[in-house]
GROMACS .gro file of C-alpha atoms in nm:
model
  295
    1MET     CA    1  -3.599   3.811   7.036
    2GLY     CA    2  -3.280   3.820   6.829
    3GLU     CA    3  -2.935   3.690   6.918
    4ILE     CA    4  -2.643   3.925   6.846
    5SER     CA    5  -2.314   3.762   6.743
    6HIS     CA    6  -1.985   3.900   6.611
    7SER     CA    7  -1.796   3.714   6.339
    8PRO     CA    8  -1.417   3.777   6.349
    9SER     CA    9  -1.372   3.666   5.991
   10SER     CA   10  -1.623   3.903   5.839
   11HIS     CA   11  -1.614   4.173   6.108
   12LYS     CA   12  -1.988   4.206   6.077
   13LEU     CA   13  -2.242   4.249   6.347
   14ASN     CA   14  -2.494   3.975   6.266
   15ILE     CA   15  -2.841   3.997   6.411
   16MET     CA   16  -2.960   3.636   6.391
   17PRO     CA   17  -3.320   3.531   6.448
   18ASP     CA   18  -3.386   3.311   6.751
   19THR     CA   19  -3.519   2.976   6.628
   20SER     CA   20  -3.726   2.937   6.945
   21THR     CA   21  -3.955   3.224   6.850
   22ASP     CA   22  -4.139   3.336   6.539
   23ASP     CA   23  -4.072   3.710   6.584
   24SER     CA   24  -3.836   3.729   6.287
   25GLU     CA   25  -3.715   3.514   6.002
   26VAL     CA   26  -3.484   3.766   5.841
   27THR     CA   27  -3.108   3.791   5.896
   28GLU     CA   28  -2.966   4.144   5.896
   29SER     CA   29  -2.598   4.228   5.852
   30VAL     CA   30  -2.466   4.557   5.988
   31ASP     CA   31  -2.108   4.664   5.904
   32THR     CA   32  -1.930   4.784   6.216
   33HIS     CA   33  -1.645   4.947   6.014
   34THR     CA   34  -1.382   4.817   6.251
   35THR     CA   35  -1.127   4.654   6.021
   36ALA     CA   36  -0.800   4.820   5.936
   37SER     CA   37  -0.854   4.741   5.568
   38HIS     CA   38  -1.186   4.920   5.574
   39HIS     CA   39  -1.020   5.235   5.711
   40PHE     CA   40  -0.744   5.202   5.455
   41ASP     CA   41  -0.998   5.187   5.171
   42LYS     CA   42  -1.199   5.466   5.328
   43GLN     CA   43  -0.898   5.696   5.334
   44LEU     CA   44  -0.821   5.627   4.966
   45ALA     CA   45  -1.144   5.806   4.887
   46GLU     CA   46  -1.135   6.077   5.154
   47TYR     CA   47  -0.772   6.174   5.218
   48GLY     CA   48  -0.449   6.239   5.034
   49PRO     CA   49  -0.199   5.953   4.988
   50LEU     CA   50   0.010   6.047   5.291
   51ALA     CA   51  -0.268   5.961   5.535
   52HIS     CA   52  -0.338   5.608   5.423
   53VAL     CA   53  -0.162   5.405   5.690
   54PRO     CA   54  -0.335   5.369   6.029
   55THR     CA   55  -0.087   5.338   6.315
   56ALA     CA   56  -0.297   5.309   6.631
   57GLY     CA   57  -0.627   5.133   6.585
   58THR     CA   58  -0.872   5.371   6.424
   59TYR     CA   59  -0.625   5.662   6.428
   60LEU     CA   60  -0.421   5.799   6.139
   61PRO     CA   61  -0.068   5.945   6.156
   62ALA     CA   62   0.004   6.317   6.136
   63PHE     CA   63  -0.075   6.451   5.790
   64ALA     CA   64   0.019   6.805   5.682
   65GLY     CA   65  -0.225   6.791   5.389
   66GLU     CA   66  -0.505   6.779   5.647
   67LEU     CA   67  -0.325   7.019   5.886
   68GLN     CA   68  -0.335   6.739   6.145
   69PRO     CA   69  -0.015   6.759   6.356
   70GLY     CA   70  -0.079   6.438   6.554
   71LEU     CA   71  -0.276   6.115   6.555
   72TYR     CA   72  -0.636   6.183   6.459
   73LYS     CA   73  -0.953   5.993   6.401
   74PRO     CA   74  -1.060   5.953   6.037
   75VAL     CA   75  -1.370   6.132   5.914
   76LYS     CA   76  -1.626   5.855   5.866
   77GLU     CA   77  -1.880   6.050   5.668
   78ARG     CA   78  -1.713   6.353   5.512
   79LYS     CA   79  -1.978   6.606   5.409
   80ILE     CA   80  -1.734   6.874   5.290
   81ALA     CA   81  -1.406   6.859   5.101
   82ASN     CA   82  -1.071   6.888   5.277
   83PRO     CA   83  -1.037   7.267   5.329
   84ALA     CA   84  -0.668   7.263   5.426
   85PRO     CA   85  -0.521   7.279   5.070
   86LEU     CA   86  -0.734   7.583   4.988
   87GLY     CA   87  -0.619   7.770   5.297
   88LEU     CA   88  -0.257   7.670   5.237
   89ALA     CA   89  -0.276   7.787   4.875
   90GLY     CA   90  -0.405   8.127   4.984
   91PHE     CA   91  -0.133   8.156   5.245
   92ALA     CA   92   0.140   8.043   5.005
   93LEU     CA   93   0.067   8.285   4.721
   94THR     CA   94   0.025   8.588   4.947
   95THR     CA   95   0.340   8.503   5.141
   96PHE     CA   96   0.531   8.452   4.816
   97VAL     CA   97   0.445   8.800   4.690
   98LEU     CA   98   0.523   8.966   5.025
   99GLY     CA   99   0.851   8.775   5.049
  100CYS     CA  100   0.956   8.897   4.704
  101ILE     CA  101   0.874   9.255   4.803
  102ASN     CA  102   1.071   9.228   5.128
  103MET     CA  103   1.368   9.101   4.929
  104GLN     CA  104   1.324   9.398   4.692
  105THR     CA  105   1.300   9.169   4.391
  106ARG     CA  106   1.343   9.367   4.067
  107GLY     CA  107   1.364   9.688   4.270
  108ILE     CA  108   1.011   9.660   4.419
  109THR     CA  109   0.999   9.822   4.763
  110GLN     CA  110   0.633   9.916   4.813
  111PRO     CA  111   0.381   9.653   4.938
  112ASN     CA  112   0.084   9.783   4.735
  113MET     CA  113   0.054   9.467   4.523
  114VAL     CA  114   0.013   9.245   4.827
  115VAL     CA  115  -0.292   9.440   4.950
  116PRO     CA  116  -0.555   9.285   4.716
  117LEU     CA  117  -0.411   8.938   4.773
  118ALA     CA  118  -0.412   8.991   5.150
  119PHE     CA  119  -0.775   9.100   5.144
  120ALA     CA  120  -0.912   8.837   4.905
  121TYR     CA  121  -0.699   8.522   4.880
  122GLY     CA  122  -0.473   8.510   5.182
  123GLY     CA  123  -0.736   8.684   5.392
  124LEU     CA  124  -1.098   8.603   5.311
  125VAL     CA  125  -1.043   8.267   5.139
  126GLN     CA  126  -0.806   8.144   5.410
  127LEU     CA  127  -1.045   8.261   5.681
  128LEU     CA  128  -1.327   8.065   5.518
  129ALA     CA  129  -1.103   7.758   5.495
  130GLY     CA  130  -1.039   7.793   5.868
  131MET     CA  131  -1.412   7.803   5.940
  132TRP     CA  132  -1.460   7.489   5.730
  133GLU     CA  133  -1.181   7.322   5.927
  134MET     CA  134  -1.379   7.400   6.240
  135ALA     CA  135  -1.683   7.232   6.085
  136ALA     CA  136  -1.464   6.931   6.007
  137GLY     CA  137  -1.356   6.911   6.371
  138ASN     CA  138  -0.989   7.002   6.316
  139THR     CA  139  -0.896   7.239   6.599
  140PHE     CA  140  -0.536   7.299   6.485
  141GLY     CA  141  -0.632   7.363   6.123
  142ALA     CA  142  -0.918   7.593   6.223
  143THR     CA  143  -0.696   7.795   6.457
  144ALA     CA  144  -0.404   7.825   6.215
  145LEU     CA  145  -0.596   7.908   5.897
  146SER     CA  146  -0.850   8.141   6.060
  147SER     CA  147  -0.578   8.328   6.248
  148TYR     CA  148  -0.359   8.377   5.944
  149GLY     CA  149  -0.663   8.478   5.742
  150GLY     CA  150  -0.717   8.750   6.001
  151PHE     CA  151  -0.348   8.835   5.988
  152TRP     CA  152  -0.356   8.901   5.615
  153ILE     CA  153  -0.673   9.109   5.636
  154SER     CA  154  -0.525   9.322   5.915
  155LEU     CA  155  -0.200   9.360   5.721
  156ALA     CA  156  -0.396   9.473   5.416
  157MET     CA  157  -0.570   9.734   5.631
  158ILE     CA  158  -0.233   9.869   5.744
  159PHE     CA  159  -0.093   9.900   5.392
  160THR     CA  160  -0.408  10.010   5.206
  161PRO     CA  161  -0.303  10.338   5.039
  162GLY     CA  162  -0.521  10.620   5.171
  163GLY     CA  163  -0.763  10.369   5.319
  164PHE     CA  164  -0.739  10.347   5.696
  165ASP     CA  165  -0.468  10.615   5.742
  166ILE     CA  166  -0.299  10.412   6.014
  167GLU     CA  167   0.052  10.518   5.919
  168SER     CA  168  -0.042  10.885   5.875
  169HIS     CA  169  -0.216  10.904   6.213
  170LEU     CA  170   0.081  10.749   6.392
  171LYS     CA  171   0.313  10.981   6.204
  172ALA     CA  172   0.108  11.281   6.311
  173ALA     CA  173   0.109  11.160   6.672
  174ASP     CA  174   0.489  11.140   6.659
  175ASN     CA  175   0.533  11.496   6.532
  176GLY     CA  176   0.589  11.394   6.173
  177SER     CA  177   0.828  11.107   6.247
  178VAL     CA  178   0.761  10.753   6.127
  179GLY     CA  179   0.934  10.606   6.431
  180MET     CA  180   0.608  10.539   6.616
  181PHE     CA  181   0.466  10.356   6.315
  182TYR     CA  182   0.777  10.139   6.279
  183ASN     CA  183   0.774  10.056   6.650
  184SER     CA  184   0.402   9.976   6.643
  185PHE     CA  185   0.440   9.758   6.335
  186GLY     CA  186   0.739   9.580   6.487
  187LEU     CA  187   0.538   9.498   6.801
  188TYR     CA  188   0.249   9.387   6.581
  189LEU     CA  189   0.479   9.140   6.406
  190MET     CA  190   0.632   9.031   6.736
  191GLY     CA  191   0.286   8.929   6.856
  192TRP     CA  192   0.244   8.713   6.547
  193PHE     CA  193   0.586   8.561   6.611
  194ILE     CA  194   0.469   8.452   6.958
  195PHE     CA  195   0.148   8.304   6.818
  196THR     CA  196   0.331   8.120   6.541
  197PHE     CA  197   0.577   7.981   6.795
  198LEU     CA  198   0.282   7.826   6.978
  199LEU     CA  199   0.181   7.653   6.655
  200VAL     CA  200   0.539   7.534   6.600
  201THR     CA  201   0.535   7.358   6.937
  202CYS     CA  202   0.229   7.162   6.820
  203THR     CA  203   0.407   7.028   6.512
  204VAL     CA  204   0.719   6.876   6.671
  205LYS     CA  205   0.561   6.527   6.670
  206SER     CA  206   0.432   6.548   6.312
  207THR     CA  207   0.640   6.545   5.993
  208VAL     CA  208   0.953   6.727   5.883
  209ILE     CA  209   0.770   6.932   5.617
  210PHE     CA  210   0.484   7.020   5.852
  211PHE     CA  211   0.724   7.144   6.121
  212SER     CA  212   0.947   7.321   5.868
  213LEU     CA  213   0.656   7.526   5.733
  214PHE     CA  214   0.566   7.683   6.066
  215ALA     CA  215   0.931   7.714   6.172
  216ALA     CA  216   1.015   7.905   5.852
  217VAL     CA  217   0.716   8.135   5.893
  218ASP     CA  218   0.806   8.196   6.258
  219ILE     CA  219   1.164   8.287   6.173
  220ALA     CA  220   1.045   8.514   5.892
  221VAL     CA  221   0.807   8.705   6.119
  222LEU     CA  222   1.074   8.738   6.389
  223LEU     CA  223   1.331   8.878   6.144
  224LEU     CA  224   1.080   9.127   6.006
  225ALA     CA  225   0.978   9.235   6.357
  226VAL     CA  226   1.337   9.293   6.465
  227GLY     CA  227   1.406   9.469   6.135
  228TYR     CA  228   1.137   9.727   6.211
  229LEU     CA  229   1.231   9.765   6.578
  230HIS     CA  230   1.606   9.785   6.516
  231ARG     CA  231   1.674  10.095   6.302
  232PRO     CA  232   2.042  10.200   6.309
  233GLY     CA  233   1.991  10.478   6.053
  234GLY     CA  234   1.633  10.566   6.142
  235ALA     CA  235   1.487  10.334   5.876
  236PRO     CA  236   1.402   9.963   5.908
  237TYR     CA  237   1.716   9.749   5.891
  238THR     CA  238   1.722   9.629   5.531
  239PRO     CA  239   1.940   9.316   5.576
  240LEU     CA  240   1.696   9.178   5.835
  241LEU     CA  241   1.398   9.260   5.613
  242LYS     CA  242   1.559   9.078   5.321
  243ALA     CA  243   1.643   8.781   5.541
  244GLY     CA  244   1.281   8.776   5.658
  245GLY     CA  245   1.169   8.783   5.297
  246LEU     CA  246   1.391   8.484   5.219
  247PHE     CA  247   1.236   8.276   5.497
  248ALA     CA  248   0.892   8.393   5.385
  249LEU     CA  249   0.966   8.255   5.039
  250LEU     CA  250   1.077   7.927   5.196
  251GLY     CA  251   0.751   7.914   5.392
  252ALA     CA  252   0.551   7.987   5.077
  253PHE     CA  253   0.705   7.696   4.884
  254LEU     CA  254   0.659   7.462   5.181
  255ALA     CA  255   0.293   7.565   5.200
  256TRP     CA  256   0.251   7.491   4.828
  257TYR     CA  257   0.421   7.155   4.879
  258ILE     CA  258   0.179   7.063   5.158
  259CYS     CA  259  -0.113   7.196   4.953
  260LEU     CA  260  -0.020   6.954   4.674
  261ALA     CA  261   0.007   6.670   4.926
  262GLY     CA  262  -0.349   6.743   5.032
  263ILE     CA  263  -0.503   6.736   4.685
  264ALA     CA  264  -0.289   6.476   4.502
  265ASP     CA  265  -0.398   6.114   4.531
  266THR     CA  266  -0.400   5.804   4.314
  267SER     CA  267  -0.710   5.924   4.131
  268ASN     CA  268  -0.553   6.241   3.991
  269SER     CA  269  -0.176   6.203   4.014
  270PHE     CA  270   0.089   5.963   3.882
  271PHE     CA  271   0.313   6.023   4.184
  272ILE     CA  272   0.276   6.041   4.561
  273ILE     CA  273   0.417   6.335   4.755
  274PRO     CA  274   0.690   6.197   4.988
  275VAL     CA  275   0.671   6.254   5.361
  276TRP     CA  276   0.925   6.217   5.640
  277HIS     CA  277   0.801   6.149   5.991
  278PHE     CA  278   1.019   6.247   6.285
  279PRO     CA  279   1.180   5.948   6.460
  280TRP     CA  280   1.005   6.044   6.785
  281SER     CA  281   0.662   6.075   6.623
  282GLU     CA  282   0.394   5.809   6.662
  283LYS     CA  283   0.461   5.690   6.308
  284GLY     CA  284   0.833   5.673   6.381
  285TRP     CA  285   0.780   5.465   6.694
  286GLU     CA  286   0.548   5.234   6.503
  287SER     CA  287   0.801   5.183   6.224
  288ARG     CA  288   1.077   5.095   6.470
  289ARG     CA  289   0.848   4.857   6.657
  290ARG     CA  290   0.765   4.671   6.336
  291LYS     CA  291   1.133   4.646   6.241
  292SER     CA  292   1.223   4.508   6.583
  293GLU     CA  293   0.944   4.251   6.560
  294ALA     CA  294   1.060   4.144   6.213
  295VAL     CA  295   1.415   4.074   6.335
   0.00000   0.00000   0.00000
C-alpha cells in the first residue's frame, strides 16, 4: 500500500511507498496544478495579457478578450484557440461599414455593400466563433457571438437586392406604401435593442471597455429603431439614423480594441492593451483590499 502526502513547498501530490511492504519501490510525483504561479504561467500561454492575474483562487478576472464578463475558471487544457477575437473582428468590420452608410459617408445611402459582409464575415464567421465559444464552455460569448451572427445574416436577407423580396412584399401589402416595411424594420431593431440590453446588464461588473462596447451597440440599435418608427415626413428620421451610425462606429472601434486585447500577448506584441476594471468589480474589490492591507 502507498502513503499519500502533500508537500506545501512543492505543491505536489507525492505517492510514497510504504516501507513496511514490498508492493512498490518507486516514488511517483503528480502535479496538482494548485499554485497561483502555475495558473499565472498557464495563462501566459493560453490567454491575452489582460487575464494574467488571478483574483479569487483558481478564478480569473473579467476579460473582454475572452468575452468573459465575470470571474471565470481558466481553461486547463485548451484544445481550440480563443474564438472571441475572430467573432469580434467580424462584428467590428461589418458594423463599421453599416455605421458609415447610416451616417451617409461620402454620399452613400444604400446598404448594398454591407450585404456580402453581413452574410460572410459578420454573419457566418461570427456564428462559427459563437459555436466555438460554446465548445470552450463560455456561455456569454457563445450567446453574444452566435446571436449577432444570426443578426447579420438576417439583416443581409432583408437588404439583399431582389433576393428575398421582403421589402417589396410588405410594400405590396400596404398598397404601395413603404410604411409597413419601415414599421416592421423598426420593430425588428427594437427586438435587438432589448436583447442587447440584456447583454449590457451582464457586463456591469466587468471592465469599462467591455461594458462600453455593448452599451454603444445598444444605443445605436435603439436610435436606428426609433429613426425608422418615427417618420415626421414619411421617411425614416435622418438625424436619428446618423446618430445611430455614429454610435455604431464607436461600437466597431471598441470591438476592434477588444479583439486586439484578445490576440496580443508578450509573444507577439511589444505593448499590453490597457484595461480598466470598474471599482465595484471583483478585481476592483481585490485591489482595494490589497491597498488596505498594505497600509
